[in-house]
PDB file of N, CA and C in Angstrom:
ATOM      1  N   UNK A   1     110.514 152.279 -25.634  1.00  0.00           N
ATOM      2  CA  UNK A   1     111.610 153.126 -26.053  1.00  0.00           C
ATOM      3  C   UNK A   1     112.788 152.888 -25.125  1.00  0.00           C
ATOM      4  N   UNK A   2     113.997 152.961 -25.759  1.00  0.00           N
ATOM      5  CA  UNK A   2     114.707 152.631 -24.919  1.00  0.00           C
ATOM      6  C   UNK A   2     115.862 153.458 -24.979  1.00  0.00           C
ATOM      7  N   UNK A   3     116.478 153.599 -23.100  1.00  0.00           N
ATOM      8  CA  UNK A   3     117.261 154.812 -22.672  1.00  0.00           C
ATOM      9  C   UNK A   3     118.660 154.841 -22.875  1.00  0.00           C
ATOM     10  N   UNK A   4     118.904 153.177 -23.472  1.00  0.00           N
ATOM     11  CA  UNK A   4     120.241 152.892 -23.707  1.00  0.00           C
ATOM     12  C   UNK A   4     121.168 153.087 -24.504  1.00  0.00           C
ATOM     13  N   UNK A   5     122.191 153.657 -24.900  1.00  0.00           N
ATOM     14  CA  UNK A   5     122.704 154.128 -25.962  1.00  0.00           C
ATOM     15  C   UNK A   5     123.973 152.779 -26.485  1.00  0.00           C
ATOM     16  N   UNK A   6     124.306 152.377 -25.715  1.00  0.00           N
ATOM     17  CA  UNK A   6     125.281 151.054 -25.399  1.00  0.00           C
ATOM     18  C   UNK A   6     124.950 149.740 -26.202  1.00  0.00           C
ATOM     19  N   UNK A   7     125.468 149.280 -27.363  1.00  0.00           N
ATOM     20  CA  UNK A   7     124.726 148.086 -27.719  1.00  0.00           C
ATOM     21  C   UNK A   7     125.197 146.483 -27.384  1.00  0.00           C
ATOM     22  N   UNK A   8     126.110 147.118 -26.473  1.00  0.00           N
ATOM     23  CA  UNK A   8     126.918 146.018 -25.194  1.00  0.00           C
ATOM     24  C   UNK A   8     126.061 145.589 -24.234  1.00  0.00           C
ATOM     25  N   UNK A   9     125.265 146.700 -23.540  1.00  0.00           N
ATOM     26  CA  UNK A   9     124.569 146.871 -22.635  1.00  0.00           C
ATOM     27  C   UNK A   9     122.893 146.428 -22.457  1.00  0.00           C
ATOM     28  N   UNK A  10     122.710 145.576 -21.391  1.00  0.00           N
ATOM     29  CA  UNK A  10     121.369 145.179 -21.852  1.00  0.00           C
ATOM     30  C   UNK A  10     120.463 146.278 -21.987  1.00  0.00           C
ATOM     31  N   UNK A  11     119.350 146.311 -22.603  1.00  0.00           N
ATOM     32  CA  UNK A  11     118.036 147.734 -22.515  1.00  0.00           C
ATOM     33  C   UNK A  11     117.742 147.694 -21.272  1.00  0.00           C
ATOM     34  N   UNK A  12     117.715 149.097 -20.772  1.00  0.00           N
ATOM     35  CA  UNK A  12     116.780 149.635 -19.892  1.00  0.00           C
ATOM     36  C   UNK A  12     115.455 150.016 -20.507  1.00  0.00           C
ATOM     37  N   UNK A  13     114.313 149.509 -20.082  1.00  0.00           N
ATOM     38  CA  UNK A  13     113.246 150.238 -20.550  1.00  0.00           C
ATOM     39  C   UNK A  13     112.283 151.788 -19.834  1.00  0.00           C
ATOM     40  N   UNK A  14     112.195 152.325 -20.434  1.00  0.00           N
ATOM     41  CA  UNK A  14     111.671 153.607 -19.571  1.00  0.00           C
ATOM     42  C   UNK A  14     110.328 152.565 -18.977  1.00  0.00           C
ATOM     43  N   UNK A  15     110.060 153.367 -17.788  1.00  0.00           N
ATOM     44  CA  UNK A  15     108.696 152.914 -16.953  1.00  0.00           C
ATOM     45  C   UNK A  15     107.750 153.598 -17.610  1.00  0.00           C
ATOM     46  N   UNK A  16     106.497 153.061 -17.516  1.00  0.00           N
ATOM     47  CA  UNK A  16     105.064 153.421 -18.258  1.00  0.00           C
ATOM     48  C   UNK A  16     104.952 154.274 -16.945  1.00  0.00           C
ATOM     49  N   UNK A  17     103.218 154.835 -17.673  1.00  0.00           N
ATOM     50  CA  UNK A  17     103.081 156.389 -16.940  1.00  0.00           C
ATOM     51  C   UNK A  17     102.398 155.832 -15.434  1.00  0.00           C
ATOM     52  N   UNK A  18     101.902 154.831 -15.477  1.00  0.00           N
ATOM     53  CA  UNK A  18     101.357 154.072 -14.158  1.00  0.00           C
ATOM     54  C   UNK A  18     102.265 153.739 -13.202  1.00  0.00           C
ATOM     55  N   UNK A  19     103.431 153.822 -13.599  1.00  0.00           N
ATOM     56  CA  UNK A  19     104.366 153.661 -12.416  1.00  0.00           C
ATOM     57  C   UNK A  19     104.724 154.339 -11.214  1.00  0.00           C
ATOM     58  N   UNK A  20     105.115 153.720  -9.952  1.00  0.00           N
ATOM     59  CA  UNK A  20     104.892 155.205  -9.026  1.00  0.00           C
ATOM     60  C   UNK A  20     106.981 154.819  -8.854  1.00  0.00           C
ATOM     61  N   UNK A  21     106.971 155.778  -7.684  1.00  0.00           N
ATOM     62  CA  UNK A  21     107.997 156.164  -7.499  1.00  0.00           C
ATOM     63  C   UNK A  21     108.933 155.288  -6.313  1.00  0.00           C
ATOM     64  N   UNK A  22     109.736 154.850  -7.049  1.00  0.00           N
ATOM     65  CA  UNK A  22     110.728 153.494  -6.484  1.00  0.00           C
ATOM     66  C   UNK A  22     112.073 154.136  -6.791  1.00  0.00           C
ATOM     67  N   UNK A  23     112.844 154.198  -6.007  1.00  0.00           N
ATOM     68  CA  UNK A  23     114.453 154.810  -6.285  1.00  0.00           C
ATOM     69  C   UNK A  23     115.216 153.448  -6.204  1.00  0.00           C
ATOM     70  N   UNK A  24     114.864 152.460  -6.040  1.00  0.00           N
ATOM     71  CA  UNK A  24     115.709 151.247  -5.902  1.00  0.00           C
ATOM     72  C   UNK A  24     115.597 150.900  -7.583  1.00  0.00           C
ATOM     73  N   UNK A  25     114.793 151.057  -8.384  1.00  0.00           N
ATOM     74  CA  UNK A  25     115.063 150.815  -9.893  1.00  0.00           C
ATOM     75  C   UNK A  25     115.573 151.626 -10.690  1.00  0.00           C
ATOM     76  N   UNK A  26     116.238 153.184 -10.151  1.00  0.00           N
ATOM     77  CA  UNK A  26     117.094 153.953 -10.654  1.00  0.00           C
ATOM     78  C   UNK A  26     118.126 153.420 -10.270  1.00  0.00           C
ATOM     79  N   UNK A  27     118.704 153.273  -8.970  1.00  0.00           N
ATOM     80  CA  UNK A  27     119.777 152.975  -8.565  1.00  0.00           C
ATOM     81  C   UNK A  27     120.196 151.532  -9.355  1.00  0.00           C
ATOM     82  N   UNK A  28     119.262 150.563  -9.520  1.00  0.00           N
ATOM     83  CA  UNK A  28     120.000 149.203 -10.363  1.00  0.00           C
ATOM     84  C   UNK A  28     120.073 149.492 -11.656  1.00  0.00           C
ATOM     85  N   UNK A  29     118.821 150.399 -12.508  1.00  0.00           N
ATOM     86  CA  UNK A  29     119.815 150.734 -13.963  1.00  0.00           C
ATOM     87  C   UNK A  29     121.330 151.088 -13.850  1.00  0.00           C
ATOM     88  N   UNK A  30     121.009 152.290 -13.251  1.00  0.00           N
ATOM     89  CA  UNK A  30     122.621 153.042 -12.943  1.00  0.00           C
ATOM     90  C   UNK A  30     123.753 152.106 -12.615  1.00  0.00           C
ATOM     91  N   UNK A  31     123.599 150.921 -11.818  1.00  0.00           N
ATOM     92  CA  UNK A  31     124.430 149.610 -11.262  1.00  0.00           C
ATOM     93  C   UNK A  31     124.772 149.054 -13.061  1.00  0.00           C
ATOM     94  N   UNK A  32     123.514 148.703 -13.531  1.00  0.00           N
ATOM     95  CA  UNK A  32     123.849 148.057 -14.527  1.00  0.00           C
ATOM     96  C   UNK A  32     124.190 148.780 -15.989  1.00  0.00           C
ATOM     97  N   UNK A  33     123.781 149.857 -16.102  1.00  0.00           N
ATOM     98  CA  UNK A  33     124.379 150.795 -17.171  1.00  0.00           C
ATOM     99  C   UNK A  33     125.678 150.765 -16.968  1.00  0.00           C
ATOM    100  N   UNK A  34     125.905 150.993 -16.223  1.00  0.00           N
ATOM    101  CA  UNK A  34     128.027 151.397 -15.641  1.00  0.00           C
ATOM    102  C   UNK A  34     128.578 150.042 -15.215  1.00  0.00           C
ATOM    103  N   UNK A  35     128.084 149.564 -15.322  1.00  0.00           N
ATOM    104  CA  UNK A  35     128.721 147.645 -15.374  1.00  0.00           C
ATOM    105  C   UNK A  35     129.437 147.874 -13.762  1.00  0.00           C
ATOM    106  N   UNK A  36     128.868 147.980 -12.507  1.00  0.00           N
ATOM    107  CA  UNK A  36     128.838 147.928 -11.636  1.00  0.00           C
ATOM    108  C   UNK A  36     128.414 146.674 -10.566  1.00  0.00           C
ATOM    109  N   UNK A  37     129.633 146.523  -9.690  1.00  0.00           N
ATOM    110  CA  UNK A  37     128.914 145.399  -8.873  1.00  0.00           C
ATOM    111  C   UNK A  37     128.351 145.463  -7.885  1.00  0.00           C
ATOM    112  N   UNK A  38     128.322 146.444  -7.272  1.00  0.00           N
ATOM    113  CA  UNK A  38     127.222 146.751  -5.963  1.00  0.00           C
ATOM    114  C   UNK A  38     126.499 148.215  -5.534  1.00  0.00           C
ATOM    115  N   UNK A  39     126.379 148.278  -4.715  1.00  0.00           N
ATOM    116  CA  UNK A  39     126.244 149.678  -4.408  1.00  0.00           C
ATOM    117  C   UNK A  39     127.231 150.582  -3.558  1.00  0.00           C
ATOM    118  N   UNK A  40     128.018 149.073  -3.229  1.00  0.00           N
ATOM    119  CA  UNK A  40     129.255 150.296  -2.540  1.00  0.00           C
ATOM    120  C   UNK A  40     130.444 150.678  -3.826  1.00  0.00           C
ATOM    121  N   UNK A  41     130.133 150.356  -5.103  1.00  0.00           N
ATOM    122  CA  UNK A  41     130.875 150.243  -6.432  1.00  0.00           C
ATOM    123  C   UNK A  41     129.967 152.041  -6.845  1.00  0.00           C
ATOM    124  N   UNK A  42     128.723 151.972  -6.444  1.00  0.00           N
ATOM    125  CA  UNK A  42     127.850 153.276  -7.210  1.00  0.00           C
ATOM    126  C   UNK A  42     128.531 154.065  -6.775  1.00  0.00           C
ATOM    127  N   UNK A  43     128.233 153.857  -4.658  1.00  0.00           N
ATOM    128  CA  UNK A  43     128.892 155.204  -4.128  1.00  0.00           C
ATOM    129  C   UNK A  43     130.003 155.519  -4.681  1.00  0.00           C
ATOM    130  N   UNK A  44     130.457 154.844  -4.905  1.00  0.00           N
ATOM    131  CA  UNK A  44     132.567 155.213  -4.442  1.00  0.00           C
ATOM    132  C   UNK A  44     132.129 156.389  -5.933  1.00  0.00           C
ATOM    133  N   UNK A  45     131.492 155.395  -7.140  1.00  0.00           N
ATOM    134  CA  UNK A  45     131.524 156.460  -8.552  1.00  0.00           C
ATOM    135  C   UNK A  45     130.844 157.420  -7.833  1.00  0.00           C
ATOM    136  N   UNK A  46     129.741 157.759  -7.341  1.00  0.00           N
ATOM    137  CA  UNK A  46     129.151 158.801  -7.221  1.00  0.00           C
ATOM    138  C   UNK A  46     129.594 159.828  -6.436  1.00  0.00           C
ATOM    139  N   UNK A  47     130.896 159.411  -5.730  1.00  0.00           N
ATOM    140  CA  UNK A  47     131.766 159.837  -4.637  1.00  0.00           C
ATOM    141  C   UNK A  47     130.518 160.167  -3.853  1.00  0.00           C
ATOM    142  N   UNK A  48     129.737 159.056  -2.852  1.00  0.00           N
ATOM    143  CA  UNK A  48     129.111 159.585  -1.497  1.00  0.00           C
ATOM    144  C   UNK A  48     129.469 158.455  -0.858  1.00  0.00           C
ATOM    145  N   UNK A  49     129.253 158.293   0.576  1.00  0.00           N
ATOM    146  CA  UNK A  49     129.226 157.374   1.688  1.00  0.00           C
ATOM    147  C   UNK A  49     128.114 156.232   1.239  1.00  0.00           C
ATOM    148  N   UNK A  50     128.930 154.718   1.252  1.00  0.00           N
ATOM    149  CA  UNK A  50     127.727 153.685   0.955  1.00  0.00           C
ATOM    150  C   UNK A  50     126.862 154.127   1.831  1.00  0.00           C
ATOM    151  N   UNK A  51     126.228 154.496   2.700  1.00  0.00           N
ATOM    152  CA  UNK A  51     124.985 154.312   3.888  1.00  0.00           C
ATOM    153  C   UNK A  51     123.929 155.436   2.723  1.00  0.00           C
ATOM    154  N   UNK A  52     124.936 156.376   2.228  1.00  0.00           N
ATOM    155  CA  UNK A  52     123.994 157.435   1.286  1.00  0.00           C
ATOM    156  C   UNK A  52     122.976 156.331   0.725  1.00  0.00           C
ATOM    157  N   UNK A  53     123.677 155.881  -0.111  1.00  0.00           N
ATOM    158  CA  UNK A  53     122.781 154.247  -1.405  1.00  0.00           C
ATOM    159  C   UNK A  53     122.182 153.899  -0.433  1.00  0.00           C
ATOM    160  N   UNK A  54     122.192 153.080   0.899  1.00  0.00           N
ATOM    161  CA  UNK A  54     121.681 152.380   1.120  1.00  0.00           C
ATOM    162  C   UNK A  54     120.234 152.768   1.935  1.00  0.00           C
ATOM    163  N   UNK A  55     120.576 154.209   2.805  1.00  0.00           N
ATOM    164  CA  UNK A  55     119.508 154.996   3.199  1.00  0.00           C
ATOM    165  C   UNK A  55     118.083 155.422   1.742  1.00  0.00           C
ATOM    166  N   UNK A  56     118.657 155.653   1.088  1.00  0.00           N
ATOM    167  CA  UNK A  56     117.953 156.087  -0.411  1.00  0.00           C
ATOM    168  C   UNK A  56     116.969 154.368  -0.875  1.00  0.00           C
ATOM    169  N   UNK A  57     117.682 153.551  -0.391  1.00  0.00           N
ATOM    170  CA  UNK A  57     117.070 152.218  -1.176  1.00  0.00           C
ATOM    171  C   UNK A  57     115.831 152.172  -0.028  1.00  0.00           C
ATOM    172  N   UNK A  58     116.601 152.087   1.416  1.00  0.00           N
ATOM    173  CA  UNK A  58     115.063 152.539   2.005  1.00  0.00           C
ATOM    174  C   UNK A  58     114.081 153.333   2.521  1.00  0.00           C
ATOM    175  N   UNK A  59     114.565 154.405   1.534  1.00  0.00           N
ATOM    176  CA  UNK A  59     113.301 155.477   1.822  1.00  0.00           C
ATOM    177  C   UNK A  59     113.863 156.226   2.523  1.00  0.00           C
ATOM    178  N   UNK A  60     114.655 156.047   3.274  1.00  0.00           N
ATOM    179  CA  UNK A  60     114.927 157.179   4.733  1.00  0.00           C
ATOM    180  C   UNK A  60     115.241 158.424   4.013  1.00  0.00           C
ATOM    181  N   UNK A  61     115.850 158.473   2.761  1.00  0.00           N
ATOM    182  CA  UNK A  61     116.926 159.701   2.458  1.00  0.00           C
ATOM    183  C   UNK A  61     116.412 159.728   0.712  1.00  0.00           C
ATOM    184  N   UNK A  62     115.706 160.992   0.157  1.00  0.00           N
ATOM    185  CA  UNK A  62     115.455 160.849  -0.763  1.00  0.00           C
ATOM    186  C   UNK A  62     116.604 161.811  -2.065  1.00  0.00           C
ATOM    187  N   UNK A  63     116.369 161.229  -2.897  1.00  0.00           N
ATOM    188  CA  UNK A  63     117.392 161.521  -3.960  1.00  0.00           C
ATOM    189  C   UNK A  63     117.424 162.902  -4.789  1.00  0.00           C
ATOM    190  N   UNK A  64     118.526 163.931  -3.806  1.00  0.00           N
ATOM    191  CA  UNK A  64     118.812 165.240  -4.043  1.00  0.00           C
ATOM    192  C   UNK A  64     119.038 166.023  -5.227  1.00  0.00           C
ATOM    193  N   UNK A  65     118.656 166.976  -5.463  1.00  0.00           N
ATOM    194  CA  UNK A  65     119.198 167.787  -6.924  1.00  0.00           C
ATOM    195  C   UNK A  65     120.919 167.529  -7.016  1.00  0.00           C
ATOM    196  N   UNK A  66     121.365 167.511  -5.893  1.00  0.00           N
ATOM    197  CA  UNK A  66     122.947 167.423  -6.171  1.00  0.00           C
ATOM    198  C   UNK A  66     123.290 166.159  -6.527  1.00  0.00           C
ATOM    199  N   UNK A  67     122.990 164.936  -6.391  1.00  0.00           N
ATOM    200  CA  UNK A  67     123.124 163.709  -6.001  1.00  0.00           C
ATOM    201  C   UNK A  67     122.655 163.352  -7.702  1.00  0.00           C
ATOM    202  N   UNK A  68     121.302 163.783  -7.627  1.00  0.00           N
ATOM    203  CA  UNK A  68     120.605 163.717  -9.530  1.00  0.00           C
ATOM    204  C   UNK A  68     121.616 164.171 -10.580  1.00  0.00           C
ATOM    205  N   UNK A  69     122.345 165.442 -10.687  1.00  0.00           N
ATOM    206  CA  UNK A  69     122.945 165.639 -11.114  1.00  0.00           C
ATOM    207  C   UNK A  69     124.649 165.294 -10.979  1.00  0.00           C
ATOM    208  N   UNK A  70     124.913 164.655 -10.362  1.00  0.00           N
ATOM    209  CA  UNK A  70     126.061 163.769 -10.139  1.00  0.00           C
ATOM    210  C   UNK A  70     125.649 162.363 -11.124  1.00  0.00           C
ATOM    211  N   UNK A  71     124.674 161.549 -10.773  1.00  0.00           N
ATOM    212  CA  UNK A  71     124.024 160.401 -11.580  1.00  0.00           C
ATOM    213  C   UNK A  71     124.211 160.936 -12.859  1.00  0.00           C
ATOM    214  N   UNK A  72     123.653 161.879 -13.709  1.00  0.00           N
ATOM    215  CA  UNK A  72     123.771 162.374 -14.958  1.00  0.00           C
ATOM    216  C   UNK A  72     125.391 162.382 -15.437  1.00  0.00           C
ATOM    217  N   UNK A  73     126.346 163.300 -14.478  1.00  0.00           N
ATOM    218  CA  UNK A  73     127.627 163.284 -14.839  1.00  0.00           C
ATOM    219  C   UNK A  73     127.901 161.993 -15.616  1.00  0.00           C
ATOM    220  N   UNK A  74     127.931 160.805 -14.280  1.00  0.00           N
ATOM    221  CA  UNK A  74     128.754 159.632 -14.772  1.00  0.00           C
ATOM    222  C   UNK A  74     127.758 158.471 -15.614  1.00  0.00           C
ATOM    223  N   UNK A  75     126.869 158.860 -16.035  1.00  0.00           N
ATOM    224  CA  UNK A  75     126.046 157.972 -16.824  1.00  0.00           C
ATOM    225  C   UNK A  75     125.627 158.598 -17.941  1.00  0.00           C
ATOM    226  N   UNK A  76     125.468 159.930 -18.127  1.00  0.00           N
ATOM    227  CA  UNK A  76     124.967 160.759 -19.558  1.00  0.00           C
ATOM    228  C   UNK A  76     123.608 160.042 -19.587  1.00  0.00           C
ATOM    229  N   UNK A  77     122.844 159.846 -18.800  1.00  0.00           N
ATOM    230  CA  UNK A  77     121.604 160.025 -18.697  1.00  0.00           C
ATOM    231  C   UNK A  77     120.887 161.269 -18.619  1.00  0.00           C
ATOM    232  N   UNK A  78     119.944 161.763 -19.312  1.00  0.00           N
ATOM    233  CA  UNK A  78     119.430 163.063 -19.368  1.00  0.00           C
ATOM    234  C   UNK A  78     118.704 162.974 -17.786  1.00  0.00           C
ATOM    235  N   UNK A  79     118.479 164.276 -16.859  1.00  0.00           N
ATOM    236  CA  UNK A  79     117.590 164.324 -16.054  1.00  0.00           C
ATOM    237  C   UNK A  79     116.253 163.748 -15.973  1.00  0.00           C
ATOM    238  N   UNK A  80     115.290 163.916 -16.982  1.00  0.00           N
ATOM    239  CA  UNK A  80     114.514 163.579 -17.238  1.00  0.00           C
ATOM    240  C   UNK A  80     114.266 161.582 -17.245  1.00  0.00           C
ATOM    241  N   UNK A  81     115.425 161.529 -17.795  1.00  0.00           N
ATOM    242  CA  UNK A  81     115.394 159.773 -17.904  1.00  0.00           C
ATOM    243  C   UNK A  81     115.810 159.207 -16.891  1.00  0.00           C
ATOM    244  N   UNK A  82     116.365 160.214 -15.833  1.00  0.00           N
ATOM    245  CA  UNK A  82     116.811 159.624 -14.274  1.00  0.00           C
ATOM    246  C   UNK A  82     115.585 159.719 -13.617  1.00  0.00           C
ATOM    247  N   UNK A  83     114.794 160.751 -13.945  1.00  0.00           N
ATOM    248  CA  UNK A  83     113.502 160.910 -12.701  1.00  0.00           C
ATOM    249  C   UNK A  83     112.986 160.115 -13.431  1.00  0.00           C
ATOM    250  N   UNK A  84     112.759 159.463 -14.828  1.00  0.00           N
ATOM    251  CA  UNK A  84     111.988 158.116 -15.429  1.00  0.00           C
ATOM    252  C   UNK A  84     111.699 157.333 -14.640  1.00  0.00           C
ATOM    253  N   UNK A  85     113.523 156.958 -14.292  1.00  0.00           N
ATOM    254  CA  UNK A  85     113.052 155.678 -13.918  1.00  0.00           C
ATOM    255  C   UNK A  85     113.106 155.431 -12.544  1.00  0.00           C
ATOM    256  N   UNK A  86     113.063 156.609 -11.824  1.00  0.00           N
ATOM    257  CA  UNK A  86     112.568 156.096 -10.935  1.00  0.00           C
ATOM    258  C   UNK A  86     111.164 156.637 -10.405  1.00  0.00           C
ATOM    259  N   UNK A  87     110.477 157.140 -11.467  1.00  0.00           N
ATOM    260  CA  UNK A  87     109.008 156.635 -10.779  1.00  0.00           C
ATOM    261  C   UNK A  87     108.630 158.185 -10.924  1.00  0.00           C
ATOM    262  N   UNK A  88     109.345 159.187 -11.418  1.00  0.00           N
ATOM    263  CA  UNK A  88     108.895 160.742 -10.889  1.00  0.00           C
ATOM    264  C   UNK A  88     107.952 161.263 -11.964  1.00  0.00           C
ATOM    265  N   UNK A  89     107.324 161.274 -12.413  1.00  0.00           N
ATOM    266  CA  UNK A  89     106.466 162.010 -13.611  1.00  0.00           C
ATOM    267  C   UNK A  89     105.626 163.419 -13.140  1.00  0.00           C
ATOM    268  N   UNK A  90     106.510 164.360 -12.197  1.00  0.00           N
ATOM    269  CA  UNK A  90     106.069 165.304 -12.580  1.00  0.00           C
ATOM    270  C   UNK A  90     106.518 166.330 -13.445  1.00  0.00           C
ATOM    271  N   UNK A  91     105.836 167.323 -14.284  1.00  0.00           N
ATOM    272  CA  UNK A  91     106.273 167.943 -15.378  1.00  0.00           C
ATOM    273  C   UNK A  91     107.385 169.232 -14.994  1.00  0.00           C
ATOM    274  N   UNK A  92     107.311 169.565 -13.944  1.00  0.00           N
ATOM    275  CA  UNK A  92     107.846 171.063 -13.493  1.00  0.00           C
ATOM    276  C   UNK A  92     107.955 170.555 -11.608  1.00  0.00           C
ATOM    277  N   UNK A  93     109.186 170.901 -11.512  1.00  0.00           N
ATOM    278  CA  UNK A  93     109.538 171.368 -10.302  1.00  0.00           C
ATOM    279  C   UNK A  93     109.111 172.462  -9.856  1.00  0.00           C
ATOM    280  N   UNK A  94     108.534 173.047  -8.513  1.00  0.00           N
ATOM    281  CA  UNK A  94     108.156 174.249  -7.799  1.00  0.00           C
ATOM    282  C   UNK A  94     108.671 173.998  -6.355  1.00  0.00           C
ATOM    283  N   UNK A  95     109.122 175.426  -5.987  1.00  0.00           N
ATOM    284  CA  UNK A  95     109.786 175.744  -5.056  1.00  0.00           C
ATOM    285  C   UNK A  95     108.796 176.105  -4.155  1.00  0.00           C
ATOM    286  N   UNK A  96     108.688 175.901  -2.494  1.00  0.00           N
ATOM    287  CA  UNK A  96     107.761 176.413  -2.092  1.00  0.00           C
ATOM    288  C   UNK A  96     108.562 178.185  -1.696  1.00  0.00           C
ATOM    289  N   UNK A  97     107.528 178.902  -0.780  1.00  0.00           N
ATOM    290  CA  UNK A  97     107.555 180.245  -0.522  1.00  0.00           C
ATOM    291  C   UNK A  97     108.984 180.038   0.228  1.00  0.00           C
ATOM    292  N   UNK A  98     109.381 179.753   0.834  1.00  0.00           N
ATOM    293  CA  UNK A  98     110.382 179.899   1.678  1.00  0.00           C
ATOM    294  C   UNK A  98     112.277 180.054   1.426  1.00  0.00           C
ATOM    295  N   UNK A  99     112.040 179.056  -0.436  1.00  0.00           N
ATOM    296  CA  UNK A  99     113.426 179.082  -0.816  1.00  0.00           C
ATOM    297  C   UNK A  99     113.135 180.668  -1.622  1.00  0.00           C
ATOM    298  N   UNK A 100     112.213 181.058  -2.287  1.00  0.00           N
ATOM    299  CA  UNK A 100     111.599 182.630  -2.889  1.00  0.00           C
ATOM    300  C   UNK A 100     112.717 183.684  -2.285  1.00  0.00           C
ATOM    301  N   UNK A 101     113.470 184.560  -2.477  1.00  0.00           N
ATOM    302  CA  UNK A 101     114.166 185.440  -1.694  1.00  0.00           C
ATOM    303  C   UNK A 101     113.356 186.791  -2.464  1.00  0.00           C
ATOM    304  N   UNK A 102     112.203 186.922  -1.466  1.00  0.00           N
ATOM    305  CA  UNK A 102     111.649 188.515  -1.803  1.00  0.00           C
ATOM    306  C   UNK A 102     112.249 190.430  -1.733  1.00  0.00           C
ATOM    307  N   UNK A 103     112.194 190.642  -2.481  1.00  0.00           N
ATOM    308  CA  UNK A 103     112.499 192.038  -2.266  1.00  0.00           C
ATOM    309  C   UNK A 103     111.488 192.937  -1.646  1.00  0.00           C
ATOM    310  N   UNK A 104     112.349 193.763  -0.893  1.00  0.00           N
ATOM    311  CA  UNK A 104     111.281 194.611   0.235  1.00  0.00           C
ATOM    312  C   UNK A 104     111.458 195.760  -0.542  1.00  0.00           C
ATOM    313  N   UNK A 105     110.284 196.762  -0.814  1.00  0.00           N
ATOM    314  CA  UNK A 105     110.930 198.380  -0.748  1.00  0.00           C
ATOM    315  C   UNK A 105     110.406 198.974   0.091  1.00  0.00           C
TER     316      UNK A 105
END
């Protein structure tokens, strides 16, 4: 199935369910969906600091709810087809106890 709406654009294919989690094959759809030449071409669109991209490609810095939803802005990729492809297949996000803001009486 494919995530591409563009018939300019080569297919991206969604990743099968065996795939694990690689942010360097989100970041090159996104390069190549938006006809982009590098990653200091992503940042500038994504308005962050190249070292952001480049920390994220190796692991150091993983890819934020704010940052996810910036990717969606400039690509109209659904959420879901951003955590595709890069590797995320879980069904539901959970918060642990700590972001929870409990009420006392």
């Amino acid at each position: 199935m494919s995530i591409n709406t563009f018939p300019s654009v080569p297919i991206v294919e969604k990743p099968n369910d065996r795939t694990t989690y690689d942010p360097n094959r989100l970041l090159d759809a996104l390069i190549q969906k938006l006809h982009l030449k590098s990653d200091a071409a992503l940042s500038h669109l994504l308005e962050v600091d190249p070292p952001v991209i480049s920390h994220i490609r190796t692991r150091r810095r993983p890819i934020g709810a704010v940052l996810l939803i910036r990717m969606h802005e400039v690509s109209d990729l659904t959420i879901g087809e951003l955590r595709a492809l890069m590797g995320d297949r879980r069904k539901k996000f959970r918060m642990g106890m700590k972001y929870i803001k409990l009420e006392e009486n």
